[in-house]
C-alpha atoms as a printed R data frame, in Angstrom:
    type eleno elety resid chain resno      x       y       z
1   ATOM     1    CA   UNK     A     1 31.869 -24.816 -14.774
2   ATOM     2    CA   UNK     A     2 29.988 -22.395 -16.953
3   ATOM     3    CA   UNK     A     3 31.267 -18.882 -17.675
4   ATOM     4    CA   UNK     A     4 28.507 -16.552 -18.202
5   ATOM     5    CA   UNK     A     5 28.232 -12.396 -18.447
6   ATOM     6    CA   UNK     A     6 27.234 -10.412 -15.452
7   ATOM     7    CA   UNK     A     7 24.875  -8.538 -17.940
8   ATOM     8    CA   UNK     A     8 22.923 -11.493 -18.984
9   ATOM     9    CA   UNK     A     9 22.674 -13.477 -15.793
10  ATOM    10    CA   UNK     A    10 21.259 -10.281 -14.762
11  ATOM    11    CA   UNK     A    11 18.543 -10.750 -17.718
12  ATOM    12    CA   UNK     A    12 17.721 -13.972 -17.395
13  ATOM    13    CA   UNK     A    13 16.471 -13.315 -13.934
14  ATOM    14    CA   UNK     A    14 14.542 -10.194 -14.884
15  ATOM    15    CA   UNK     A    15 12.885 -12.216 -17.632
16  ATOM    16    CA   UNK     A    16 12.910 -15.528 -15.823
17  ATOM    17    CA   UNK     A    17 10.653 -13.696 -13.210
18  ATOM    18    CA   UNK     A    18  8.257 -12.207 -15.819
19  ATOM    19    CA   UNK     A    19  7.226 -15.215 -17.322
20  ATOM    20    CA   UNK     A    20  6.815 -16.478 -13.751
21  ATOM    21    CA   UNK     A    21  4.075 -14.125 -12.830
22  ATOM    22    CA   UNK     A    22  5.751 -11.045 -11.188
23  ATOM    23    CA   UNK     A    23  5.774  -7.616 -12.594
24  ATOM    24    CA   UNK     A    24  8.241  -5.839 -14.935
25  ATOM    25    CA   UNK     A    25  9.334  -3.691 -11.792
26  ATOM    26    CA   UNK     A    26  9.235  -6.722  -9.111
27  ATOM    27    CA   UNK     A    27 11.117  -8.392 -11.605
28  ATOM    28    CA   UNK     A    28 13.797  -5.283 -12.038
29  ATOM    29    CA   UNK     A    29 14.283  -5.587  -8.299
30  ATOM    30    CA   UNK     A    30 14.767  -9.570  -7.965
31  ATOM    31    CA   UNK     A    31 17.209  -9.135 -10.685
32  ATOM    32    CA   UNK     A    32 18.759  -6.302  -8.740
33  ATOM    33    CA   UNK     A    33 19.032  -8.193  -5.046
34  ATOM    34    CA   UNK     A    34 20.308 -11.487  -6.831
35  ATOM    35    CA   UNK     A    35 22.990  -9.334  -8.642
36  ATOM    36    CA   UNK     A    36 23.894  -7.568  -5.488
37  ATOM    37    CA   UNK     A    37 24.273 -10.442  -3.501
38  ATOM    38    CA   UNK     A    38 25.417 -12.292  -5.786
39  ATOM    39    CA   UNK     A    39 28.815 -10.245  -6.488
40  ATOM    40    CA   UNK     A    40 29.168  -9.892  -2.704
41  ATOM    41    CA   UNK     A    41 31.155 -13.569  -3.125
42  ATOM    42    CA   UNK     A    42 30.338 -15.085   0.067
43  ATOM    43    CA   UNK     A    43 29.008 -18.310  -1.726
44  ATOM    44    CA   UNK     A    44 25.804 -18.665  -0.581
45  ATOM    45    CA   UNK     A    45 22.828 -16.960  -0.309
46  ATOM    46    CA   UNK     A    46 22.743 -15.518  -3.469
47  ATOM    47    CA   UNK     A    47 22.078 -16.783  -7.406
48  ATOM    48    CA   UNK     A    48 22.439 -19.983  -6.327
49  ATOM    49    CA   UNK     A    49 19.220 -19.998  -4.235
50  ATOM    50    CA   UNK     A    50 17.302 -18.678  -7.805
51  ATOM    51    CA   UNK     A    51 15.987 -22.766  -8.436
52  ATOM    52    CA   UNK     A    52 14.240 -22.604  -5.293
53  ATOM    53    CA   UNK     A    53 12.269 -19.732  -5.996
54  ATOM    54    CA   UNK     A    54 11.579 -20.801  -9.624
55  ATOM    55    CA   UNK     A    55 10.103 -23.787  -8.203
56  ATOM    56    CA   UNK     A    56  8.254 -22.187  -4.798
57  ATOM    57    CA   UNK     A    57  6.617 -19.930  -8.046
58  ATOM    58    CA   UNK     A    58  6.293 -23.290 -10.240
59  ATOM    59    CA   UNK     A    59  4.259 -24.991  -7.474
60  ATOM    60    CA   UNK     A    60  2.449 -22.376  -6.148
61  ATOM    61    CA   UNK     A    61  3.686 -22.586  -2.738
62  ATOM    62    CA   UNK     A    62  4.068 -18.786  -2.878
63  ATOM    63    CA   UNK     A    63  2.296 -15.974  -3.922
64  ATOM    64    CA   UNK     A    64  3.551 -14.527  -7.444
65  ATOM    65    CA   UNK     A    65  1.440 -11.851  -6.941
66  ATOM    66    CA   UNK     A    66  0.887 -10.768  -3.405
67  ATOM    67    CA   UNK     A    67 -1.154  -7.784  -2.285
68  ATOM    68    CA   UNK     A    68  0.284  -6.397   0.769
69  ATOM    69    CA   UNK     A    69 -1.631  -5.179   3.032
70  ATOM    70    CA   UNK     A    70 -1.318  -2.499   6.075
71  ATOM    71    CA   UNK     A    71 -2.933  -4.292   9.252
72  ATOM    72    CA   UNK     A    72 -2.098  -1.137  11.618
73  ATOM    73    CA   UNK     A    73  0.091   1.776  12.428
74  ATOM    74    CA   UNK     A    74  1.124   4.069  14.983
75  ATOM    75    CA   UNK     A    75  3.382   7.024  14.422
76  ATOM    76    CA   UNK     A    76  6.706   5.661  12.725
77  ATOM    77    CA   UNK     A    77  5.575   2.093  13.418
78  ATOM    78    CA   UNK     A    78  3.690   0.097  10.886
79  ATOM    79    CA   UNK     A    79  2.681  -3.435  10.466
80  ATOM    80    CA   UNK     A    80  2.048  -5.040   6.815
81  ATOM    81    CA   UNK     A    81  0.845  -8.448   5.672
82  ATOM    82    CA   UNK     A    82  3.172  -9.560   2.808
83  ATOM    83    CA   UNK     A    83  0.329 -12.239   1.343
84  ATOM    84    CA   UNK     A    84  2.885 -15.299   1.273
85  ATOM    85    CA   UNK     A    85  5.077 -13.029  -1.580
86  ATOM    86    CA   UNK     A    86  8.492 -13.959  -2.075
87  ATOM    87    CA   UNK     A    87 10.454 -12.790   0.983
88  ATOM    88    CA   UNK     A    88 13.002 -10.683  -1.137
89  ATOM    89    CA   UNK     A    89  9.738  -8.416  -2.724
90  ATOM    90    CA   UNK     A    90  7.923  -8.495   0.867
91  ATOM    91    CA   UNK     A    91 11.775  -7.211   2.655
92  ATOM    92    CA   UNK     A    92 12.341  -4.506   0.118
93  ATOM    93    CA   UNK     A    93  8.448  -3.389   0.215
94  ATOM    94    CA   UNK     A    94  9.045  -3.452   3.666
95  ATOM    95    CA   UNK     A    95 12.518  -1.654   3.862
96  ATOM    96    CA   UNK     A    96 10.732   1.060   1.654
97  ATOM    97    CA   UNK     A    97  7.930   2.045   4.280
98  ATOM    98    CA   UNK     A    98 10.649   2.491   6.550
99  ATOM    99    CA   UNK     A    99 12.578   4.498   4.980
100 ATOM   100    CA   UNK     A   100  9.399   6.907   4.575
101 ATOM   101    CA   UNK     A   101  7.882   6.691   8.364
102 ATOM   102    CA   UNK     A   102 12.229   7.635   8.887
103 ATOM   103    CA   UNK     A   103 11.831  10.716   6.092
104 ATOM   104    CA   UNK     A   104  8.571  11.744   8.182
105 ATOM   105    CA   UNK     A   105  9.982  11.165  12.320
106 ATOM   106    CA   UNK     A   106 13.479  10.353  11.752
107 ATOM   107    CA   UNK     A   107 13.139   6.802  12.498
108 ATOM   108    CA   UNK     A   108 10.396   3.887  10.921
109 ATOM   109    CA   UNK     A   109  9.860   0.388  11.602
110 ATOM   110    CA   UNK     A   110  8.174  -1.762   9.541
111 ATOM   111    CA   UNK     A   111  7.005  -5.567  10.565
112 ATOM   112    CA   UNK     A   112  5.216  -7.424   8.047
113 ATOM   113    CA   UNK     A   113  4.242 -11.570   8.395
114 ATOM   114    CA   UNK     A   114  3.098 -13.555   5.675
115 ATOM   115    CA   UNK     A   115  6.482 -13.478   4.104
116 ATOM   116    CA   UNK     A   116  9.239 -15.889   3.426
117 ATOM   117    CA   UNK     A   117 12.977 -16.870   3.019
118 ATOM   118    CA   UNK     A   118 14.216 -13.455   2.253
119 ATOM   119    CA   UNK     A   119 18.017 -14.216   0.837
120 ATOM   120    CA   UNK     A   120 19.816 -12.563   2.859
121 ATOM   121    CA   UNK     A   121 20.078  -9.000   4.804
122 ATOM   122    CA   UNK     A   122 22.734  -7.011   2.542
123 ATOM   123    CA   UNK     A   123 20.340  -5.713  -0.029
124 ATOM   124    CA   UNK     A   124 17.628  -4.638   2.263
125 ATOM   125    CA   UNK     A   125 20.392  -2.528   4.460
126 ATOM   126    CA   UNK     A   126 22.155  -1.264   1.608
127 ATOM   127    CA   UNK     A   127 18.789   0.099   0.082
128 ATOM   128    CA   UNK     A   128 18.562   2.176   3.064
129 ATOM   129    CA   UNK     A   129 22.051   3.221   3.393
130 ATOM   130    CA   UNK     A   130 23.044   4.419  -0.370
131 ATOM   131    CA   UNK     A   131 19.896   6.598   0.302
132 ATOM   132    CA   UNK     A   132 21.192   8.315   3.424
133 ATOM   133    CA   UNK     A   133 19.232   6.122   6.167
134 ATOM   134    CA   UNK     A   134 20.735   3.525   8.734
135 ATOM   135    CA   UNK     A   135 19.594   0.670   7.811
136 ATOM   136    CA   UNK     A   136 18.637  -2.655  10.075
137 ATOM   137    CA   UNK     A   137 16.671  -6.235   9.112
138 ATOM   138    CA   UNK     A   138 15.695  -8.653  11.183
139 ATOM   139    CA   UNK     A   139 14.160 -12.344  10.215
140 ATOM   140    CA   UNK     A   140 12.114 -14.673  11.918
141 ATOM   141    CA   UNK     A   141 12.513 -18.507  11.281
142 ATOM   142    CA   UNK     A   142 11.548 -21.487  13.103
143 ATOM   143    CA   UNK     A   143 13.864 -22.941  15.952
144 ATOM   144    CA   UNK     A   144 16.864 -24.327  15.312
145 ATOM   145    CA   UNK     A   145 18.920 -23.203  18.271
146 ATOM   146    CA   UNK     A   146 19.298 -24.095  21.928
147 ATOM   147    CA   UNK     A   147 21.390 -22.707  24.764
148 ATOM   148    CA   UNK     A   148 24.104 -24.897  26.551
149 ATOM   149    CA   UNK     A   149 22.598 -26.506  29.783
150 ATOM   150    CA   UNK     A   150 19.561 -26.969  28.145
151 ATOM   151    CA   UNK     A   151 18.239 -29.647  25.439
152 ATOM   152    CA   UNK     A   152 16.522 -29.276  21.745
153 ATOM   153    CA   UNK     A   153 15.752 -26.114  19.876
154 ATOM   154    CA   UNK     A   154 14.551 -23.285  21.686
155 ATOM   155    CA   UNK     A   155 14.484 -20.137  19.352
156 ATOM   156    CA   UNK     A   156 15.374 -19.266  15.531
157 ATOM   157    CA   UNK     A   157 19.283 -18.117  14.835
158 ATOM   158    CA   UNK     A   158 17.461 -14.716  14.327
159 ATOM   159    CA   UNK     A   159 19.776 -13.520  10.584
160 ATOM   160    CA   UNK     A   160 19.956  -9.502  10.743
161 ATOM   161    CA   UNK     A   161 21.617  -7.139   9.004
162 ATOM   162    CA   UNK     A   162 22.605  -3.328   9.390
163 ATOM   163    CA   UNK     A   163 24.608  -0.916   6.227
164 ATOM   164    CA   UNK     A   164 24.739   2.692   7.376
165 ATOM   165    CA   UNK     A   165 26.860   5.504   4.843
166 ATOM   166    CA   UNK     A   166 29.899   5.575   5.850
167 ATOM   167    CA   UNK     A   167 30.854   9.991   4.410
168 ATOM   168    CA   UNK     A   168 31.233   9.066   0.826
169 ATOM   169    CA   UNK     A   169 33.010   5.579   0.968
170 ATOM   170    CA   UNK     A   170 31.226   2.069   0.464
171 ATOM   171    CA   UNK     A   171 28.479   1.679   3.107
172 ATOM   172    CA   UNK     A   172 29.492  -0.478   6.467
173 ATOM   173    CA   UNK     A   173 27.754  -3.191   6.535
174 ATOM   174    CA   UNK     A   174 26.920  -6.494   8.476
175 ATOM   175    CA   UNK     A   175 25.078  -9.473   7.714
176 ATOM   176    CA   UNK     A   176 25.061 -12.621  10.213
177 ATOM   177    CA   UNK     A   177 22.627 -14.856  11.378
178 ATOM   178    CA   UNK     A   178 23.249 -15.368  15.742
179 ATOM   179    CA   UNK     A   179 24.461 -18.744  15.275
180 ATOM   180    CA   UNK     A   180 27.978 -19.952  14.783
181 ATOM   181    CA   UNK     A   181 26.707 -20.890  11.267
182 ATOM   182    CA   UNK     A   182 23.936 -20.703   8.936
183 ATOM   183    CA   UNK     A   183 21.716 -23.159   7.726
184 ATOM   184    CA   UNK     A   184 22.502 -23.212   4.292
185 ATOM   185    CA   UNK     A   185 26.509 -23.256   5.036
186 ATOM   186    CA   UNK     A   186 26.164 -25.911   7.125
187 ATOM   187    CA   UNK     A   187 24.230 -28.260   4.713
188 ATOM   188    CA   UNK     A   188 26.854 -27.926   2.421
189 ATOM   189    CA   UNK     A   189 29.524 -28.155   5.096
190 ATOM   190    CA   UNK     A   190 27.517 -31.609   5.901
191 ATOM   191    CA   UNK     A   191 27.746 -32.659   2.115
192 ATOM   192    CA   UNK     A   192 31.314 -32.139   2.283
193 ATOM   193    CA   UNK     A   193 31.761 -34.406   5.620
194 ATOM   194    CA   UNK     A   194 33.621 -31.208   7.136
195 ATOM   195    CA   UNK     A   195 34.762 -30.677  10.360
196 ATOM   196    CA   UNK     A   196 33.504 -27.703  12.409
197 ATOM   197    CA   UNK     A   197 34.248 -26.442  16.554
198 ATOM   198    CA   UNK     A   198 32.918 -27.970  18.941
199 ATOM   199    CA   UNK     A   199 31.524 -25.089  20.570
200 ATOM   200    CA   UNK     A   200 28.946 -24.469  17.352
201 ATOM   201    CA   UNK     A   201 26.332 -26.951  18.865
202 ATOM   202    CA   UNK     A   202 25.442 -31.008  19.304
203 ATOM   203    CA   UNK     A   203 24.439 -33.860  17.991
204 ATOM   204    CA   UNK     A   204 21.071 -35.117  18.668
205 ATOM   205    CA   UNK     A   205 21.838 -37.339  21.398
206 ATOM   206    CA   UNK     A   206 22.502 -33.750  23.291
207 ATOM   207    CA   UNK     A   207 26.582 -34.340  22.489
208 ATOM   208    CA   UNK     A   208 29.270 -31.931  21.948
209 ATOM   209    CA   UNK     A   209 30.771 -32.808  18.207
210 ATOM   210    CA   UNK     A   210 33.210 -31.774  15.277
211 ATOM   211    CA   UNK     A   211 30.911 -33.100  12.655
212 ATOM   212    CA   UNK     A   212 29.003 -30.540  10.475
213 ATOM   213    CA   UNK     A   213 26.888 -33.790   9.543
214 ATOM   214    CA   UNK     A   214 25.814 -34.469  13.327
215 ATOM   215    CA   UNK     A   215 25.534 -31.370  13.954
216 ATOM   216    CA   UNK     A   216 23.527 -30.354  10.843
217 ATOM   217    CA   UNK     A   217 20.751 -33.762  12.831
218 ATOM   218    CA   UNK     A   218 21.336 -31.938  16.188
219 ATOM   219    CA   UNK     A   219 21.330 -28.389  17.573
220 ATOM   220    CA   UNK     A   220 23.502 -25.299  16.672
221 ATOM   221    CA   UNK     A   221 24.348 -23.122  19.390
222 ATOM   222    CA   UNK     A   222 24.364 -19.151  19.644
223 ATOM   223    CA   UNK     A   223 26.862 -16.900  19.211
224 ATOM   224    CA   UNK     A   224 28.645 -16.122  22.503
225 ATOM   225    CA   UNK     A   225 26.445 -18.879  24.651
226 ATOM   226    CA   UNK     A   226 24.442 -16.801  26.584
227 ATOM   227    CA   UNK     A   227 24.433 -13.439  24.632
228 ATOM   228    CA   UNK     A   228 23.405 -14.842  21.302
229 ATOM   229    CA   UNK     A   229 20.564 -16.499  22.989
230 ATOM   230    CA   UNK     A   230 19.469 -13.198  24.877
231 ATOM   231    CA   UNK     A   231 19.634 -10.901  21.689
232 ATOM   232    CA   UNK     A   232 17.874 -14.061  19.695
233 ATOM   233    CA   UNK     A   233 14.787 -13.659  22.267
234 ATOM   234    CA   UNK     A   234 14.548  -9.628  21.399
235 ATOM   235    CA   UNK     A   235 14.921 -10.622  17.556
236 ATOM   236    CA   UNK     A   236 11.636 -12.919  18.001
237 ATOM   237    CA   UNK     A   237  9.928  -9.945  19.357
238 ATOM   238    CA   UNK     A   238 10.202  -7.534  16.939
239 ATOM   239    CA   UNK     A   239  9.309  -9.837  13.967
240 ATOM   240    CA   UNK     A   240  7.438 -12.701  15.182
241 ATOM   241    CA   UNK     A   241  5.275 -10.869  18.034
242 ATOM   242    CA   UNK     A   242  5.359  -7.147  16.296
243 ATOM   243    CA   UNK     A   243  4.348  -8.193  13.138
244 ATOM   244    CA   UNK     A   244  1.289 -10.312  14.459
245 ATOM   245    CA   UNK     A   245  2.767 -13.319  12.952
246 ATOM   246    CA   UNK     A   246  3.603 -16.761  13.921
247 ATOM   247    CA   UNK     A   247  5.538 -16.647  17.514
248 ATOM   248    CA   UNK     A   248  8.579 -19.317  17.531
249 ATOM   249    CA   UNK     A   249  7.523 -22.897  16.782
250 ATOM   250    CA   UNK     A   250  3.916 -21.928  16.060
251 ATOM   251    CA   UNK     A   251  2.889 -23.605  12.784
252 ATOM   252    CA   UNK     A   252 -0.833 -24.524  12.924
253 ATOM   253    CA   UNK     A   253 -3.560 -22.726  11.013
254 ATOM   254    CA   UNK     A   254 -4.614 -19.724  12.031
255 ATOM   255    CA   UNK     A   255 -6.854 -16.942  10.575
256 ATOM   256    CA   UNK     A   256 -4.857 -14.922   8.246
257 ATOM   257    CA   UNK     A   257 -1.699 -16.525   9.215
258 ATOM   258    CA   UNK     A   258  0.101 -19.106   6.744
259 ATOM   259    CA   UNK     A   259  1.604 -22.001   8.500
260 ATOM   260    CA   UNK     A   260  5.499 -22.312   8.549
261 ATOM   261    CA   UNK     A   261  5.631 -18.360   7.418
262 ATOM   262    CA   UNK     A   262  8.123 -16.146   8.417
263 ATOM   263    CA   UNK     A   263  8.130 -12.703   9.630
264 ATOM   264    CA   UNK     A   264 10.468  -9.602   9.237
265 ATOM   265    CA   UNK     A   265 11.099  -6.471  10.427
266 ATOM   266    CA   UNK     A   266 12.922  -3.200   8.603
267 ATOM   267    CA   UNK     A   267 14.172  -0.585  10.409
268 ATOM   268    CA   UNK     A   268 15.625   2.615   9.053
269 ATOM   269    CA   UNK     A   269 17.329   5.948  11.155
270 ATOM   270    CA   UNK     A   270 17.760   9.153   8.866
271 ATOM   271    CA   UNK     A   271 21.297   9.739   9.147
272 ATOM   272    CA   UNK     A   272 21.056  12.821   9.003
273 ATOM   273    CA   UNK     A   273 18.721  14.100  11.164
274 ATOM   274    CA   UNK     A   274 20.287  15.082  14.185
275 ATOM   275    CA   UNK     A   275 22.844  17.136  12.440
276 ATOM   276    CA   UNK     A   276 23.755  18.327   9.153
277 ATOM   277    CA   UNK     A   277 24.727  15.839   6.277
278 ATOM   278    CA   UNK     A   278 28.362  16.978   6.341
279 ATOM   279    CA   UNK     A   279 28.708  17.052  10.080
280 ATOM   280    CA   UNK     A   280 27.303  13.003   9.347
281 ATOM   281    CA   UNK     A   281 29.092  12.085   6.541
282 ATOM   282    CA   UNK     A   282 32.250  13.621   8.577
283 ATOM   283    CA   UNK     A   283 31.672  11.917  11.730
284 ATOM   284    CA   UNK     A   284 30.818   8.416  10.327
285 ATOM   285    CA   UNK     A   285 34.073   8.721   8.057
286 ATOM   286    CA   UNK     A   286 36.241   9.453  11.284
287 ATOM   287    CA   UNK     A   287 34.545   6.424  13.240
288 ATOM   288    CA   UNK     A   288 35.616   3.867  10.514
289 ATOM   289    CA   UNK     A   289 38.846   5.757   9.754
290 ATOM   290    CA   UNK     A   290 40.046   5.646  13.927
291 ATOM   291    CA   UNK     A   291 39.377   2.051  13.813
292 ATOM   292    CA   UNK     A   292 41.398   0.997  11.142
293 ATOM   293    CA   UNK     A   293 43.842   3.385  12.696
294 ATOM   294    CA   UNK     A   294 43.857   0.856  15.566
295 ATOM   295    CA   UNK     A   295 44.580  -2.530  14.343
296 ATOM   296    CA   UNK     A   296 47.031  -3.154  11.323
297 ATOM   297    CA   UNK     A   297 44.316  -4.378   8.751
298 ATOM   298    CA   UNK     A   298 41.207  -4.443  10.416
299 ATOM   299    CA   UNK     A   299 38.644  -5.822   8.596
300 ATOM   300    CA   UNK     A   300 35.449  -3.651   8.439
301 ATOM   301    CA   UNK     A   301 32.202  -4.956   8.059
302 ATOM   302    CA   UNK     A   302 31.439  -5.215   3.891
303 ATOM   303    CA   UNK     A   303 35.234  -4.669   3.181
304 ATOM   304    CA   UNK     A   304 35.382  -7.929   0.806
305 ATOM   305    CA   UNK     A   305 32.062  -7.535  -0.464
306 ATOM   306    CA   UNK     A   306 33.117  -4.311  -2.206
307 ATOM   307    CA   UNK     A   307 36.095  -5.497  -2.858
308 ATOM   308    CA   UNK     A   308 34.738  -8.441  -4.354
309 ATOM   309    CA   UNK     A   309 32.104  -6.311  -6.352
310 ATOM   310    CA   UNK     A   310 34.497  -4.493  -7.923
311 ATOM   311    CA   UNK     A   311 36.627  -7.373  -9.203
312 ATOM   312    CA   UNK     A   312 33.549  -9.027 -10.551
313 ATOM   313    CA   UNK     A   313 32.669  -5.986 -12.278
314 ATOM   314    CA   UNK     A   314 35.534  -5.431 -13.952
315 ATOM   315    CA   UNK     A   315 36.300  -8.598 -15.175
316 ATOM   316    CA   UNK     A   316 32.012  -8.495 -16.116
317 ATOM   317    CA   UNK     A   317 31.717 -12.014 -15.481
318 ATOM   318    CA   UNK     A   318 31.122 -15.066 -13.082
319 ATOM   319    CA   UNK     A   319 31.691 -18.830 -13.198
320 ATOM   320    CA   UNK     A   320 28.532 -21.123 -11.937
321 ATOM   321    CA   UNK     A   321 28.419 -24.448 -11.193
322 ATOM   322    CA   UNK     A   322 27.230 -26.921 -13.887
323 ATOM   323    CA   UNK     A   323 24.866 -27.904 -11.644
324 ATOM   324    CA   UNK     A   324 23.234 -24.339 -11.548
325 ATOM   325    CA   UNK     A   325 23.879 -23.535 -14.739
326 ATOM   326    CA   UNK     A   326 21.948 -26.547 -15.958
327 ATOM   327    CA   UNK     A   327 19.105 -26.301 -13.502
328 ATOM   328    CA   UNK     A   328 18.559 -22.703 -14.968
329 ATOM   329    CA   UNK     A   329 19.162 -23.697 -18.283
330 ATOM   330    CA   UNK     A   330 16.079 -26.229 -17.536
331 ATOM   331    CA   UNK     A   331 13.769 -23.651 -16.276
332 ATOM   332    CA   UNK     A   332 14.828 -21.175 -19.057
333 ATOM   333    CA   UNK     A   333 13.477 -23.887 -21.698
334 ATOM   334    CA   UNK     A   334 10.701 -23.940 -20.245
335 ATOM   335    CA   UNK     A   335  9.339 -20.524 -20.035
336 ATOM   336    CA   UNK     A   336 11.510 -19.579 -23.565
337 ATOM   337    CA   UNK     A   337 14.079 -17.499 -21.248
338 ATOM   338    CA   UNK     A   338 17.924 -17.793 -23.116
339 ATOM   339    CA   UNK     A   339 20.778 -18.428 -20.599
340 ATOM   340    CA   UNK     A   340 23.548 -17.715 -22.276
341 ATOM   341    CA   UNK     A   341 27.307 -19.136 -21.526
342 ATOM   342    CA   UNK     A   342 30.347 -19.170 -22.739
């Protein structure tokens, strides 16, 4: 295990993505969404995705320096082309126009195709919420999840995301995928030869199992049966179909449309306009303050990812894997970046 500063993992991905192609700003805000999610300490979907981006840039398999594009727009609705960028530039770009259609009618969608894996949905919420908006992000991906009673994958596990301010303390904030489990957790919960429910999906054969390895081969389930399924269906629709981009299992060529792409959608509600600031910042404060006032320690949504923010911070470090710290190390030779441990 490798200890290394907060401050200077934070570098080496600013510089990292420099010598990769992107600009000194797109680099300021990779550095900035890997940091963020990174100190949320869920595990995954954070610095220890940066190797697959190094190489997706390495290989050319996407765009280091996309020009996005508006295709069309109607009132506070807008639909963007993110030219097969790196999903976490194309989400923020995207979480930006919606935060300005919002400033101009009070509300602003923004779907955009031609993007790809975009982390995860914390820092695209919590850009809209620390600025006063309500935030909400919604991905597209292909299928990976059925409905019981009915065999194979039928629609993508749909990951969203909402932050809104919360009257001066740390943001709410949610950010799930509508399966029982995400890809990337179960992979490694397949490494590991875990155990998971039953109730999380099958095997391939169509059969209910325990093993995150057979189910990892199979089908995952949604969360809630029924009701995950239903509210994946309206997620498809608002990236996938709004956005003009590739509809569920599509993946052939098509004009203007890259194969296996993704779509997203950012959504973003000025807090504020339907009352005064205070009367928001009052109300929201009393909404999370009642429910904790109704179940001995209730667990907000974000409550451990501050918490775990702050203990990171003050202790200014964080231990990585040799594993990652040796991949990066690797790509840092290469393009003359430091990565420095201790």
């Amino acid at each position: 295990m490798k200890n290394i500063r907060l401050t200077d993992l934070e570098r080496y991905v600013q510089e990292i993505m420099e010598k990769m192609g992107l600009t000194a700003e797109e680099s300021r805000i990779m550095a900035d969404i890997y940091m963020e999610t990174t100190k949320r300490g869920v595990g995954h979907h954070d610095i220890y995705n940066l190797p697959s981006r190094l190489e997706a840039l390495e290989r050319r398999t996407v765009n280091s320096a996309p020009e996005f594009k508006r295709l069309s727009s109607f009132g506070a609705l807008e639909q963007w082309d993110g030219d097969n960028g790196l999903g976490e530039l194309v989400c923020h770009h995207s979480m930006e126009r919606a935060i300005a259609l919002a400033e101009d009618h009070g509300i602003g969608l923004c779907a955009v195709r031609n993007s790809n894996h975009y982390l995860c949905s914390a820092p695209y919420v919590l850009q809209a919420a620390r600025r006063g908006y309500i935030g909400f992000i919604i991905a597209k991906g292909v299928p990976t999840m059925g409905v019981p009673g009915a065999k194979g994958k039928v629609v993508g596990q749909s990951p969203i995301g909402y932050a809104f301010p919360a009257g001066g303390a740390d943001p709410v904030m949610l950010d799930i995928c509508l399966a029982y489990v995400s890809g990337e957790q179960l992979a490694r919960m397949a490494a590991d030869r875990l155990t998971v429910p039953g109730w999380w999906g099958v095997d391939r054969d169509g059969r209910e199992t325990d093993s995150a390895e057979a189910l990892a081969e199979g089908t995952k389930y949604g969360i809630g049966e029924h009701k995950g399924f239903g509210l994946a269906i309206l997620c498809e629709l608002l990236t996938g179909v709004l956005s003009g981009g590739l509809i569920l299992d599509q993946d052939e060529e098509k004009p203007g449309i890259k194969a296996r792409s993704t779509s997203h959608t950012a959504i973003a509600v000025k807090a504020d306009g339907l009352m005064s600031r205070e009367e928001y910042d009052r109300r929201s404060r009393e909404l999370t303050e009642r429910i904790r006032a109704r179940a001995e320690e209730v667990h907000i949504p974000g409550d451990a990812s501050w918490q775990s923010k702050r203990e990171l911070e003050e202790k200014g470090e964080i231990v990585l894997s040799d594993t990652l710290a040796d991949r990066l190390i690797e790509y840092g030779g290469r393009y003359g970046v430091s990565f420095l441990y201790h």
